[in-house]
XYZ file of C-alpha atoms in Angstrom:
303
model
C 103.187 37.126 -1.944
C 104.091 37.601 -5.552
C 101.683 35.807 -7.880
C 103.395 34.367 -10.864
C 101.272 34.750 -14.044
C 101.822 33.924 -17.677
C 100.105 36.807 -19.432
C 98.048 40.056 -19.252
C 94.990 41.145 -21.157
C 95.055 44.673 -22.765
C 91.545 46.052 -22.752
C 92.182 49.566 -23.925
C 89.912 50.940 -26.712
C 87.618 47.970 -26.314
C 84.474 49.251 -28.131
C 82.381 48.693 -31.239
C 84.158 46.602 -33.883
C 83.736 49.450 -36.451
C 85.583 51.890 -34.054
C 88.309 49.377 -33.473
C 88.819 48.918 -37.229
C 88.959 52.679 -37.713
C 91.610 53.045 -34.988
C 93.545 50.061 -36.531
C 93.626 51.726 -39.897
C 94.529 55.108 -38.360
C 97.269 53.687 -36.209
C 98.864 51.660 -39.121
C 98.761 54.645 -41.431
C 100.421 56.931 -38.846
C 103.036 54.306 -38.176
C 103.881 53.972 -41.896
C 104.255 57.778 -42.183
C 106.393 57.697 -39.044
C 108.806 55.124 -40.366
C 108.945 56.582 -43.912
C 109.351 60.144 -42.776
C 112.106 59.401 -40.243
C 114.077 56.932 -42.416
C 113.994 59.575 -45.269
C 115.328 62.124 -42.845
C 118.184 59.812 -41.839
C 119.034 59.040 -45.423
C 118.965 62.684 -46.465
C 121.303 63.668 -43.601
C 123.659 60.770 -44.239
C 124.039 61.330 -48.012
C 124.589 65.145 -47.884
C 128.005 66.187 -46.379
C 126.680 69.714 -45.912
C 124.283 68.456 -43.264
C 127.053 66.772 -41.235
C 126.820 69.346 -38.432
C 125.833 69.021 -34.749
C 122.245 70.099 -35.386
C 121.678 67.397 -38.003
C 123.573 64.828 -36.061
C 121.020 65.298 -33.222
C 118.133 65.271 -35.789
C 119.403 62.061 -37.322
C 119.519 60.362 -33.886
C 116.066 61.758 -32.983
C 114.686 60.216 -36.224
C 116.136 56.818 -35.425
C 114.897 57.119 -31.795
C 111.371 58.045 -33.075
C 111.297 54.841 -35.272
C 112.302 52.620 -32.352
C 109.900 54.435 -29.973
C 106.829 54.135 -32.212
C 107.739 50.480 -33.096
C 107.588 49.429 -29.544
C 103.882 50.537 -29.316
C 102.108 50.987 -32.525
C 102.426 47.603 -34.483
C 101.121 45.606 -31.384
C 98.295 48.100 -30.825
C 97.331 47.838 -34.464
C 97.279 44.096 -34.267
C 95.255 44.262 -31.009
C 92.583 46.403 -32.606
C 92.360 44.693 -36.036
C 92.437 41.026 -34.830
C 91.282 41.588 -31.300
C 94.317 39.806 -29.918
C 94.567 41.413 -26.608
C 96.666 38.900 -24.698
C 100.396 39.757 -24.027
C 102.780 37.472 -22.162
C 104.207 38.428 -18.788
C 107.765 38.853 -20.156
C 106.497 40.560 -23.337
C 104.653 43.113 -21.193
C 107.787 43.697 -19.091
C 109.953 44.090 -22.327
C 107.554 46.563 -23.762
C 107.437 48.567 -20.651
C 111.206 48.665 -20.362
C 111.820 49.738 -23.984
C 108.971 52.270 -23.871
C 110.417 53.837 -20.800
C 113.951 53.778 -22.325
C 112.913 55.486 -25.487
C 110.445 57.784 -23.958
C 112.984 59.062 -21.355
C 115.611 59.425 -24.125
C 113.181 61.395 -26.258
C 112.830 63.916 -23.371
C 116.610 64.318 -23.047
C 117.029 64.584 -26.819
C 114.655 67.451 -26.945
C 116.571 69.150 -24.121
C 119.845 68.587 -25.915
C 118.545 69.900 -29.188
C 117.197 73.006 -27.395
C 120.610 73.591 -25.854
C 122.246 73.132 -29.338
C 119.877 75.815 -30.884
C 120.540 78.080 -27.888
C 124.261 77.812 -28.463
C 123.929 78.408 -32.206
C 121.642 81.535 -31.813
C 123.148 83.081 -28.646
C 126.839 82.168 -28.946
C 127.379 81.747 -32.708
C 131.024 82.551 -32.556
C 131.747 79.853 -30.063
C 129.238 77.336 -31.463
C 131.765 75.085 -33.243
C 134.097 75.096 -30.192
C 131.272 74.289 -27.710
C 129.271 71.747 -29.792
C 132.350 69.643 -30.771
C 131.968 66.081 -31.937
C 133.054 64.586 -28.566
C 130.351 66.581 -26.686
C 127.732 65.764 -29.140
C 128.393 61.929 -28.947
C 128.520 62.254 -25.156
C 125.231 63.890 -24.910
C 123.565 61.226 -27.096
C 125.077 58.386 -25.150
C 124.083 60.119 -21.786
C 120.507 60.398 -23.001
C 120.307 56.710 -23.773
C 121.965 55.775 -20.504
C 119.434 57.926 -18.630
C 116.662 56.197 -20.468
C 118.084 52.784 -19.675
C 118.312 53.626 -16.000
C 114.793 54.868 -15.847
C 113.464 51.886 -17.752
C 115.153 49.514 -15.352
C 113.832 51.349 -12.324
C 110.203 51.584 -13.641
C 110.064 48.034 -14.890
C 111.775 46.532 -11.815
C 109.495 48.282 -9.328
C 106.361 47.543 -11.321
C 106.865 43.903 -11.862
C 107.808 43.411 -8.259
C 104.082 43.859 -7.468
C 101.584 41.023 -7.133
C 98.792 40.436 -9.656
C 95.613 38.522 -8.574
C 92.570 37.403 -10.361
C 91.775 38.678 -13.826
C 94.902 40.521 -15.045
C 93.342 43.188 -17.198
C 95.350 46.247 -18.110
C 93.017 49.152 -19.017
C 95.415 50.401 -21.774
C 96.590 49.524 -25.277
C 100.145 48.857 -24.215
C 101.963 47.996 -20.966
C 102.285 51.444 -19.501
C 103.682 51.773 -16.030
C 100.601 53.462 -14.495
C 98.201 51.109 -16.127
C 100.042 47.938 -15.023
C 100.293 49.303 -11.478
C 96.527 49.970 -11.488
C 95.949 46.308 -12.439
C 97.990 45.073 -9.324
C 96.426 43.805 -6.132
C 99.467 45.157 -4.089
C 99.775 48.462 -2.368
C 101.170 50.738 -5.037
C 102.020 53.761 -2.883
C 105.766 53.295 -2.962
C 105.661 52.668 -6.680
C 103.647 55.780 -7.307
C 106.024 57.774 -5.232
C 108.967 56.406 -7.055
C 107.339 57.067 -10.478
C 106.335 60.634 -9.369
C 109.957 61.311 -8.085
C 111.947 59.822 -10.947
C 109.739 60.705 -13.889
C 108.866 64.023 -12.315
C 112.472 65.137 -11.963
C 113.298 63.912 -15.559
C 110.278 65.662 -17.069
C 110.503 68.908 -15.120
C 114.291 69.068 -15.493
C 114.399 68.482 -19.257
C 111.298 70.788 -19.795
C 112.962 73.575 -17.823
C 116.127 73.282 -20.027
C 114.040 73.335 -23.135
C 111.872 76.369 -22.273
C 114.850 78.399 -20.700
C 116.855 77.762 -23.855
C 113.959 78.884 -26.190
C 113.365 81.838 -23.828
C 116.882 83.047 -24.438
C 116.549 82.277 -28.154
C 113.380 84.463 -28.346
C 115.122 87.304 -26.560
C 118.031 87.126 -29.048
C 115.597 86.944 -31.970
C 113.746 90.099 -30.814
C 117.025 91.998 -31.042
C 117.614 91.133 -34.725
C 117.302 94.303 -36.761
C 115.725 92.637 -39.902
C 111.964 92.095 -39.740
C 112.155 89.338 -42.266
C 114.835 87.482 -40.336
C 112.851 87.846 -37.069
C 109.714 86.444 -38.742
C 111.660 83.487 -40.125
C 113.284 82.682 -36.789
C 109.998 83.025 -34.834
C 108.199 80.712 -37.410
C 110.784 78.031 -36.882
C 111.005 78.525 -33.099
C 107.156 78.522 -32.657
C 106.855 75.045 -34.450
C 109.617 73.562 -32.305
C 107.958 74.938 -29.132
C 104.602 73.502 -30.251
C 105.965 69.924 -30.343
C 107.807 70.467 -27.079
C 104.686 71.742 -25.337
C 102.696 68.808 -26.726
C 105.254 66.155 -25.625
C 106.025 67.556 -22.207
C 102.492 68.578 -21.398
C 101.022 65.114 -22.149
C 103.825 63.146 -20.248
C 103.622 65.603 -17.372
C 99.899 64.786 -17.035
C 100.676 61.057 -17.185
C 103.637 60.637 -15.038
C 104.748 63.777 -13.167
C 101.619 64.540 -11.002
C 100.059 62.985 -7.943
C 97.153 60.479 -8.779
C 98.595 59.814 -12.264
C 97.217 56.291 -12.194
C 93.695 57.279 -11.176
C 92.327 57.969 -14.688
C 93.186 54.936 -16.873
C 90.417 55.792 -19.429
C 91.873 59.272 -20.115
C 95.360 57.814 -20.280
C 94.416 55.764 -23.413
C 93.702 58.969 -25.427
C 96.415 61.133 -24.054
C 99.030 58.422 -24.670
C 98.333 58.470 -28.391
C 99.973 61.894 -28.510
C 103.416 61.075 -27.192
C 103.539 57.436 -28.503
C 102.228 57.847 -32.036
C 101.469 61.363 -33.046
C 104.733 63.132 -31.960
C 107.122 60.522 -33.536
C 105.128 61.082 -36.713
C 105.267 64.834 -36.542
C 108.970 65.333 -35.580
C 110.543 64.721 -39.034
C 108.132 67.273 -40.586
C 108.540 69.989 -37.945
C 112.239 69.687 -37.368
C 113.513 69.022 -40.887
C 111.016 69.430 -43.767
C 110.487 73.091 -42.716
C 114.170 73.607 -43.144
C 115.446 75.099 -46.395
C 118.778 73.127 -46.142
C 116.907 69.789 -45.930
C 114.519 70.793 -48.765
C 117.503 71.734 -50.885
C 119.251 68.411 -50.116
C 116.063 66.551 -50.868
C 115.750 68.137 -54.230
C 119.362 67.276 -55.130
C 118.867 63.574 -54.176
C 115.681 63.400 -56.181
C 117.420 64.816 -59.258
C 120.179 62.205 -58.919
């Protein structure tokens, strides 16, 4: 029978007070950089008409998503580490899991959409404006959020249908699906299979689209006659691929392989990459390395 409880206890990163304080300062600093960096990108893109193109439309939405994504996890984790307030209400845990799944899934689809956008721009430049019209761009953003909402509903619904007995400790710094399942006293086989099937198909599907798109982009770049143009294109492409590999590699390890719930201690460290580090890095890698954004930023600062 389902056991109704009022709260859980998050016990991730429970160590020496000095280490907890260090992590608290580190998390709060990274969160501040994430918010400032992504908000600046949104403002730069909004204020410069030259940046009102499909690519920057997706970048603007990615920045907004990253602020929401990081805000679901980092502030509470910082509070937990600094004040040792580890309790989280039952409904609060369910809400955090839903929004984390929503934004995390949407992030994966956004990366796939942005890879397709770059593939179209590089490999079909003459048809780019026709293919990537405003209606399609808005549709892809809305479809990404809808996919995230569906996955969040599935994961949260299945996880919180489990029973929780005795001490309700979650060996994580937030209400992750795998960690909450691990804290249950129910048989979680069905839940693990659902997580593996749904998350696995999303992660593998979006990752394939990303890497196939960049594969075609690289083939096209190799055929560019100018060595300087090739170097510039490879430099940009390699930085994008680095963030994609980091994101998809860590989430695949966490959600798309059998036995993903078996190592809760490792999941604490790995989760930092896709919940805190990647949202902080995205505005730097996708925009500040871009000459158009740098030029727009200089103009805004002069004003």
